[in-house]
Amino acid sequence: MSERTVLRRLMERMRADPGLLDAVVEAARSESPPIAGLPVQEVRRHIAALLAVVSAAFIDMSGLSEEDTRAADRLATDRALQGVPLAALLDGFQAARSYVLTRLMQEARAAGVSLDSMIGEIMELDRYANDLQNRLIHAYRESELSLAQSAHAARVQALRELLGGGPARAADAGLSATRRYHCLVTDIGDPREARRTEAAMALPDGVSGLVDGHWCAVTTRLPARTDPLAVAGPPVRPGDLPGVYRLCLAALASARRRGLDGLRRLTDLAMPVALDAYPDLGAVLAREHLARLDPSDEFHRLLAETALTYLDHGEHPGRTADALHIHPNTVKHRLRRFGALTDFTHQAPPGETLGRALTWHWALQTWLATPTGRRPERG
């Protein structure tokens, strides 16, 4: 069996391995902070396309065609639109390229193929990667030149600097220093999808564009709804937008982890953001307040879920019963059983309602996330 045949089979196997794609994505993100700031699915989408182009060119012995290089054109254009510097784009590309070639040589060695005997094939693959890199540079510079002539692109760039805490003035982004604006951050990273969303929302004012790989808008009036996941901050002066933007990014990640969608207000996501920011504290609270509960006991989990629903519905038995589709007396019975196993009480002492609800909510969410069969550990 020839070295080329062995290498082709290895590439076919690697191309079908989703774990390899994940590893290549992680390699690109780890070497380029601006790339790491993009949504993971956005980085994954482009790397999958480039891997397919290079592997198909080698496996089919067809080389890179003009149609194949469109994947590189699209990547370069998208990164320019997202405000990712060319150097950061190339850092990510080189890291991915290095990982794939290293992995391929490791797989070949494990299959008993001498690296000396397949140096020609490795050089051929590297030549394809180099051609793609040159295409990336050319397409990026063309896109950059086009954007430099656009007034809207200049406003979006000013918005990126403003939200990043840079020196840009509100006026550079088309904002008034005396008005209050909502910061809207979505889970959209594809520039084409971003343009469709922007057109569909028809925001009345402000400015919108891709910031850190997310389509963002700064506007005085929010849309009634959004189809993709989006987090909206409260109205603030332009000088306060950077802080709200950072909180919206954190809230977006928390909402995504919980499978939420649609338009979500930042203030409604305060609890998930806090829980995700300090997971160790949640484990400490669970150990202190829920030590007598067993995660593998279905009845204990039922009691914990009832208590959490009770907190989520303002500690109102009727609303809790409606949410769980049970009788209010059943809610009260479960809460009594839960209280007998913990120090939970139906009524908070005066002035301690908010702190008590936060503590118990945090402890219960952490405990319920514990795999059955073990108790939550510190750290």
Short mmCIF file of C-alpha atoms in Angstrom, two decimals:
data_model
loop_
_atom_site.label_atom_id
_atom_site.label_comp_id
_atom_site.label_asym_id
_atom_site.label_seq_id
_atom_site.Cartn_x
_atom_site.Cartn_y
_atom_site.Cartn_z
CA MET A 1 0.00 0.00 0.00
CA SER A 2 1.47 3.37 -1.04
CA GLU A 3 2.13 6.18 1.40
CA ARG A 4 -0.42 8.33 -0.40
CA THR A 5 -3.10 5.66 -0.01
CA VAL A 6 -2.35 5.35 3.71
CA LEU A 7 -2.45 9.12 4.11
CA ARG A 8 -5.71 9.38 2.20
CA ARG A 9 -7.33 6.80 4.46
CA LEU A 10 -6.05 8.58 7.55
CA MET A 11 -7.46 11.88 6.30
CA GLU A 12 -10.82 10.31 5.51
CA ARG A 13 -10.97 8.93 9.04
CA MET A 14 -9.89 12.21 10.59
CA ARG A 15 -12.36 14.22 8.50
CA ALA A 16 -15.20 12.05 9.82
CA ASP A 17 -14.09 12.48 13.45
CA PRO A 18 -16.04 15.29 15.21
CA GLY A 19 -13.53 15.15 18.05
CA LEU A 20 -10.77 16.21 15.65
CA LEU A 21 -12.77 19.25 14.55
CA ASP A 22 -13.30 20.22 18.19
CA ALA A 23 -9.55 19.94 18.83
CA VAL A 24 -8.66 22.05 15.79
CA VAL A 25 -11.17 24.71 16.84
CA GLU A 26 -9.69 24.77 20.34
CA ALA A 27 -6.17 25.08 18.90
CA ALA A 28 -7.17 28.10 16.83
CA ARG A 29 -8.97 29.76 19.72
CA SER A 30 -6.16 29.15 22.20
CA GLU A 31 -3.57 30.91 20.01
CA SER A 32 -5.70 33.92 19.03
CA PRO A 33 -7.65 35.85 21.71
CA PRO A 34 -9.80 37.72 19.12
CA ILE A 35 -10.78 34.37 17.60
CA ALA A 36 -11.49 32.99 21.09
CA GLY A 37 -13.85 35.93 21.59
CA LEU A 38 -16.06 34.78 18.71
CA PRO A 39 -18.93 32.34 19.27
CA VAL A 40 -17.53 28.80 19.16
CA GLN A 41 -20.02 27.72 16.49
CA GLU A 42 -18.81 30.56 14.26
CA VAL A 43 -15.18 29.39 14.46
CA ARG A 44 -16.26 25.78 14.01
CA ARG A 45 -18.26 26.60 10.87
CA HIS A 46 -15.30 28.09 9.01
CA ILE A 47 -12.70 25.55 10.14
CA ALA A 48 -14.95 22.69 9.06
CA ALA A 49 -15.22 24.28 5.60
CA LEU A 50 -11.45 24.76 5.24
CA LEU A 51 -10.69 21.22 6.43
CA ALA A 52 -13.15 19.86 3.89
CA VAL A 53 -11.51 21.85 1.08
CA VAL A 54 -7.94 20.75 1.85
CA SER A 55 -8.78 17.11 2.53
CA ALA A 56 -10.96 16.82 -0.60
CA ALA A 57 -8.21 18.36 -2.75
CA PHE A 58 -5.71 15.79 -1.49
CA ILE A 59 -7.99 12.74 -1.36
CA ASP A 60 -9.43 13.34 -4.84
CA MET A 61 -6.02 14.43 -6.21
CA SER A 62 -7.80 17.44 -7.70
CA GLY A 63 -5.89 20.27 -6.08
CA LEU A 64 -7.53 23.52 -5.02
CA SER A 65 -10.06 24.89 -7.48
CA GLU A 66 -11.31 28.46 -7.74
CA GLU A 67 -14.59 27.32 -6.21
CA ASP A 68 -12.73 25.73 -3.27
CA THR A 69 -10.97 28.95 -2.41
CA ARG A 70 -14.32 30.66 -1.84
CA ALA A 71 -14.25 29.10 1.63
CA ALA A 72 -11.14 31.16 2.33
CA ASP A 73 -12.74 34.26 0.80
CA ARG A 74 -15.79 33.90 3.00
CA LEU A 75 -13.70 33.37 6.12
CA ALA A 76 -11.59 36.47 5.41
CA THR A 77 -14.63 38.62 4.61
CA ASP A 78 -16.50 37.49 7.71
CA ARG A 79 -13.54 38.19 9.99
CA ALA A 80 -13.09 41.65 8.47
CA LEU A 81 -16.78 42.38 9.04
CA GLN A 82 -16.44 41.10 12.62
CA GLY A 83 -13.52 43.44 13.27
CA VAL A 84 -10.98 40.64 13.82
CA PRO A 85 -7.48 41.91 12.88
CA LEU A 86 -5.70 40.13 10.04
CA ALA A 87 -2.85 39.11 12.34
CA ALA A 88 -5.31 37.44 14.73
CA LEU A 89 -6.97 35.64 11.83
CA LEU A 90 -3.60 34.31 10.65
CA ASP A 91 -2.62 33.28 14.18
CA GLY A 92 -5.74 31.13 14.41
CA PHE A 93 -5.24 29.72 10.91
CA GLN A 94 -1.60 28.79 11.59
CA ALA A 95 -2.49 27.13 14.89
CA ALA A 96 -5.16 25.03 13.18
CA ARG A 97 -2.82 24.18 10.31
CA SER A 98 -0.04 23.10 12.69
CA TYR A 99 -2.42 20.96 14.75
CA VAL A 100 -3.79 19.08 11.73
CA LEU A 101 -0.36 18.35 10.24
CA THR A 102 1.06 17.24 13.59
CA ARG A 103 -1.93 15.00 14.25
CA LEU A 104 -1.70 13.52 10.78
CA MET A 105 1.98 12.65 11.23
CA GLN A 106 1.23 11.09 14.63
CA GLU A 107 -1.52 8.94 13.10
CA ALA A 108 0.74 7.90 10.23
CA ARG A 109 3.54 6.94 12.63
CA ALA A 110 1.06 4.88 14.68
CA ALA A 111 0.00 3.11 11.47
CA GLY A 112 3.62 2.10 10.83
CA VAL A 113 4.35 4.58 8.04
CA SER A 114 7.79 6.15 7.94
CA LEU A 115 7.62 9.94 8.02
CA ASP A 116 10.58 10.10 5.62
CA SER A 117 8.65 8.11 3.06
CA MET A 118 5.66 10.45 3.03
CA ILE A 119 7.47 13.79 3.10
CA GLY A 120 6.25 14.54 -0.43
CA GLU A 121 2.60 14.09 0.53
CA ILE A 122 3.00 16.21 3.67
CA MET A 123 4.57 18.98 1.58
CA GLU A 124 1.68 18.77 -0.87
CA LEU A 125 -0.82 19.23 1.97
CA ASP A 126 1.19 22.12 3.36
CA ARG A 127 1.23 23.73 -0.07
CA TYR A 128 -2.58 23.64 -0.18
CA ALA A 129 -2.69 25.24 3.26
CA ASN A 130 -0.22 27.92 2.15
CA ASP A 131 -2.35 28.68 -0.93
CA LEU A 132 -5.38 29.11 1.31
CA GLN A 133 -3.44 31.42 3.61
CA ASN A 134 -2.41 33.63 0.69
CA ARG A 135 -6.02 33.73 -0.43
CA LEU A 136 -7.10 34.71 3.09
CA ILE A 137 -4.68 37.64 3.12
CA HIS A 138 -5.78 38.88 -0.30
CA ALA A 139 -9.52 38.58 0.44
CA TYR A 140 -9.15 40.20 3.86
CA ARG A 141 -7.31 43.22 2.48
CA GLU A 142 -9.91 43.67 -0.25
CA SER A 143 -12.71 43.54 2.32
CA GLU A 144 -10.83 45.91 4.62
CA LEU A 145 -10.39 48.42 1.82
CA SER A 146 -14.09 48.26 0.96
CA LEU A 147 -15.11 48.72 4.60
CA ALA A 148 -12.79 51.71 5.00
CA GLN A 149 -14.90 53.57 2.43
CA SER A 150 -18.18 52.89 4.31
CA ALA A 151 -19.60 55.40 6.81
CA HIS A 152 -21.59 52.63 8.50
CA ALA A 153 -18.45 50.53 8.95
CA ALA A 154 -16.76 53.51 10.60
CA ARG A 155 -19.64 53.81 13.07
CA VAL A 156 -19.52 50.09 13.84
CA GLN A 157 -15.78 50.30 14.45
CA ALA A 158 -16.39 53.21 16.83
CA LEU A 159 -19.05 51.09 18.56
CA ARG A 160 -16.52 48.26 19.04
CA GLU A 161 -14.06 50.66 20.61
CA LEU A 162 -16.74 52.25 22.79
CA LEU A 163 -18.07 48.92 24.12
CA GLY A 164 -14.53 47.69 24.64
CA GLY A 165 -13.80 50.65 26.90
CA GLY A 166 -11.61 52.37 24.32
CA PRO A 167 -11.22 56.07 23.59
CA ALA A 168 -13.98 56.33 20.98
CA ARG A 169 -16.53 59.06 21.59
CA ALA A 170 -20.27 58.40 21.55
CA ALA A 171 -20.60 60.81 18.63
CA ASP A 172 -18.18 58.69 16.54
CA ALA A 173 -20.68 55.83 16.81
CA GLY A 174 -23.62 58.11 16.01
CA LEU A 175 -24.85 58.24 19.62
CA SER A 176 -25.95 61.24 21.66
CA ALA A 177 -24.12 61.75 24.96
CA THR A 178 -27.35 62.96 26.59
CA ARG A 179 -29.65 60.06 25.65
CA ARG A 180 -30.04 56.63 27.21
CA TYR A 181 -29.54 53.47 25.15
CA HIS A 182 -30.22 49.78 25.56
CA CYS A 183 -27.38 47.41 24.73
CA LEU A 184 -28.67 44.35 22.87
CA VAL A 185 -26.31 41.38 22.44
CA THR A 186 -27.34 38.35 20.37
CA ASP A 187 -26.00 34.86 19.82
CA ILE A 188 -25.53 35.56 16.09
CA GLY A 189 -22.01 35.50 14.66
CA ASP A 190 -22.55 34.86 10.93
CA PRO A 191 -22.43 38.26 9.15
CA ARG A 192 -25.10 37.19 6.65
CA GLU A 193 -27.49 36.12 9.39
CA ALA A 194 -26.64 39.35 11.23
CA ARG A 195 -27.70 41.43 8.22
CA ARG A 196 -31.00 39.55 7.98
CA THR A 197 -31.65 40.05 11.69
CA GLU A 198 -30.80 43.74 11.49
CA ALA A 199 -33.24 44.24 8.63
CA ALA A 200 -36.00 42.27 10.35
CA MET A 201 -35.71 44.21 13.62
CA ALA A 202 -35.82 47.63 11.97
CA LEU A 203 -34.43 49.36 15.04
CA PRO A 204 -35.42 53.03 15.18
CA ASP A 205 -32.02 54.57 15.93
CA GLY A 206 -28.56 53.97 17.37
CA VAL A 207 -26.03 51.70 15.69
CA SER A 208 -25.62 47.97 15.26
CA GLY A 209 -22.99 45.57 13.99
CA LEU A 210 -20.72 42.67 14.85
CA VAL A 211 -18.77 43.20 18.07
CA ASP A 212 -16.50 40.42 19.38
CA GLY A 213 -18.25 38.09 16.96
CA HIS A 214 -21.76 38.83 18.27
CA TRP A 215 -24.33 40.97 16.49
CA CYS A 216 -24.99 43.86 18.87
CA ALA A 217 -27.23 46.89 18.78
CA VAL A 218 -27.30 50.07 20.82
CA THR A 219 -30.74 51.62 20.54
CA THR A 220 -33.25 53.69 22.49
CA ARG A 221 -36.07 51.21 21.87
CA LEU A 222 -35.86 47.42 21.94
CA PRO A 223 -37.74 45.15 19.56
CA ALA A 224 -40.84 43.46 20.94
CA ARG A 225 -39.24 40.05 20.41
CA THR A 226 -36.32 38.26 18.77
CA ASP A 227 -36.10 34.76 17.37
CA PRO A 228 -32.45 34.15 18.25
CA LEU A 229 -31.25 34.30 21.83
CA ALA A 230 -30.58 37.93 22.78
CA VAL A 231 -29.88 39.77 26.04
CA ALA A 232 -30.97 43.38 26.52
CA GLY A 233 -29.52 45.71 29.11
CA PRO A 234 -31.40 48.56 30.79
CA PRO A 235 -31.21 52.05 29.23
CA VAL A 236 -27.98 53.85 30.22
CA ARG A 237 -25.86 56.79 29.08
CA PRO A 238 -23.19 55.94 26.46
CA GLY A 239 -20.44 56.17 29.10
CA ASP A 240 -22.03 53.25 30.99
CA LEU A 241 -22.45 51.03 27.94
CA PRO A 242 -19.09 49.17 28.28
CA GLY A 243 -20.02 47.80 31.72
CA VAL A 244 -23.51 46.81 30.61
CA TYR A 245 -22.09 45.18 27.48
CA ARG A 246 -19.74 42.98 29.55
CA LEU A 247 -22.65 41.91 31.76
CA CYS A 248 -24.79 41.16 28.70
CA LEU A 249 -22.04 38.90 27.32
CA ALA A 250 -21.91 37.00 30.63
CA ALA A 251 -25.71 36.76 30.71
CA LEU A 252 -25.77 35.53 27.10
CA ALA A 253 -23.40 32.68 27.99
CA SER A 254 -25.50 31.78 31.05
CA ALA A 255 -28.72 31.82 29.03
CA ARG A 256 -27.13 29.64 26.34
CA ARG A 257 -26.04 27.06 28.93
CA ARG A 258 -29.65 26.80 30.07
CA GLY A 259 -31.07 26.36 26.58
CA LEU A 260 -32.95 29.66 26.60
CA ASP A 261 -33.95 31.52 23.45
CA GLY A 262 -35.67 34.72 22.41
CA LEU A 263 -35.28 38.16 23.99
CA ARG A 264 -34.13 38.11 27.63
CA ARG A 265 -33.58 41.09 29.93
CA LEU A 266 -30.25 41.35 31.68
CA THR A 267 -31.92 41.98 35.02
CA ASP A 268 -33.90 38.74 34.73
CA LEU A 269 -30.67 36.78 34.27
CA ALA A 270 -28.90 38.13 37.36
CA MET A 271 -29.27 34.83 39.21
CA PRO A 272 -27.84 32.58 36.46
CA VAL A 273 -24.91 34.98 35.95
CA ALA A 274 -24.09 34.91 39.66
CA LEU A 275 -24.41 31.12 39.79
CA ASP A 276 -22.07 30.65 36.85
CA ALA A 277 -19.53 33.18 38.12
CA TYR A 278 -19.04 31.45 41.49
CA PRO A 279 -19.74 27.71 41.12
CA ASP A 280 -17.63 26.85 44.18
CA LEU A 281 -19.86 28.97 46.40
CA GLY A 282 -22.91 27.09 45.16
CA ALA A 283 -21.29 23.81 46.21
CA VAL A 284 -20.50 25.25 49.65
CA LEU A 285 -24.13 26.39 50.11
CA ALA A 286 -25.44 23.00 48.99
CA ARG A 287 -23.18 21.18 51.46
CA GLU A 288 -24.26 23.45 54.30
CA HIS A 289 -28.00 23.54 53.71
CA LEU A 290 -28.73 20.23 51.94
CA ALA A 291 -26.33 17.84 53.66
CA ARG A 292 -29.11 15.41 54.61
CA LEU A 293 -30.42 15.10 51.05
CA ASP A 294 -29.25 12.25 48.84
CA PRO A 295 -28.93 13.12 45.11
CA SER A 296 -29.70 9.50 44.18
CA ASP A 297 -33.00 9.53 46.12
CA GLU A 298 -35.81 10.38 43.68
CA PHE A 299 -38.08 11.62 46.49
CA HIS A 300 -35.37 13.95 47.77
CA ARG A 301 -34.95 15.34 44.26
CA LEU A 302 -38.72 15.83 44.01
CA LEU A 303 -38.69 17.82 47.25
CA ALA A 304 -35.75 19.94 46.05
CA GLU A 305 -37.41 20.64 42.70
CA THR A 306 -40.61 21.68 44.49
CA ALA A 307 -38.70 24.04 46.76
CA LEU A 308 -36.87 25.58 43.81
CA THR A 309 -40.14 26.07 41.90
CA TYR A 310 -41.63 27.63 45.05
CA LEU A 311 -38.80 30.18 45.14
CA ASP A 312 -39.13 30.83 41.40
CA HIS A 313 -42.82 31.68 41.85
CA GLY A 314 -42.48 34.20 44.64
CA GLU A 315 -42.96 31.64 47.43
CA HIS A 316 -46.63 31.42 46.54
CA PRO A 317 -48.11 27.90 47.01
CA GLY A 318 -50.88 28.45 44.46
CA ARG A 319 -48.61 29.59 41.65
CA THR A 320 -46.15 26.81 42.53
CA ALA A 321 -48.98 24.26 42.33
CA ASP A 322 -50.05 25.59 38.93
CA ALA A 323 -46.48 25.35 37.62
CA LEU A 324 -46.13 21.76 38.83
CA HIS A 325 -49.72 20.76 37.96
CA ILE A 326 -50.44 19.58 41.49
CA HIS A 327 -52.73 20.66 44.36
CA PRO A 328 -51.57 23.52 46.64
CA ASN A 329 -51.87 21.18 49.62
CA THR A 330 -49.37 18.85 47.95
CA VAL A 331 -46.96 21.76 47.61
CA LYS A 332 -47.34 22.57 51.32
CA HIS A 333 -46.84 18.93 52.27
CA ARG A 334 -43.66 18.64 50.21
CA LEU A 335 -42.29 21.88 51.65
CA ARG A 336 -42.90 20.58 55.18
CA ARG A 337 -41.05 17.37 54.33
CA PHE A 338 -38.24 19.41 52.76
CA GLY A 339 -38.07 21.62 55.86
CA ALA A 340 -37.80 18.54 58.08
CA LEU A 341 -34.65 17.49 56.19
CA THR A 342 -33.13 20.98 55.99
CA ASP A 343 -33.36 24.30 57.81
CA PHE A 344 -35.70 25.72 55.15
CA THR A 345 -38.71 27.64 56.46
CA HIS A 346 -41.80 28.84 54.58
CA GLN A 347 -41.49 32.40 55.79
CA ALA A 348 -38.33 34.46 55.78
CA PRO A 349 -37.53 36.68 58.77
CA PRO A 350 -38.36 40.37 58.13
CA GLY A 351 -35.77 42.05 55.92
CA GLU A 352 -34.15 38.76 54.84
CA THR A 353 -36.45 37.69 52.01
CA LEU A 354 -34.11 38.51 49.10
CA GLY A 355 -30.92 37.16 50.69
CA ARG A 356 -32.66 33.98 51.85
CA ALA A 357 -34.17 33.34 48.41
CA LEU A 358 -30.79 33.85 46.71
CA THR A 359 -29.01 31.51 49.13
CA TRP A 360 -31.54 28.70 48.77
CA HIS A 361 -31.92 29.15 45.03
CA TRP A 362 -28.15 28.89 44.61
CA ALA A 363 -27.87 25.84 46.86
CA LEU A 364 -30.79 24.02 45.21
CA GLN A 365 -29.66 24.64 41.65
CA THR A 366 -26.17 23.38 42.45
CA TRP A 367 -27.49 20.33 44.30
CA LEU A 368 -29.95 19.40 41.53
CA ALA A 369 -27.14 19.64 38.98
CA THR A 370 -25.17 17.05 40.96
CA PRO A 371 -25.08 13.66 39.18
CA THR A 372 -27.04 11.00 41.02
CA GLY A 373 -24.94 8.75 43.16
CA ARG A 374 -22.70 11.37 44.74
CA ARG A 375 -23.03 14.43 46.92
CA PRO A 376 -21.80 17.86 45.79
CA GLU A 377 -18.16 18.49 46.53
CA ARG A 378 -16.40 21.70 47.34
CA GLY A 379 -14.53 23.11 44.33
#
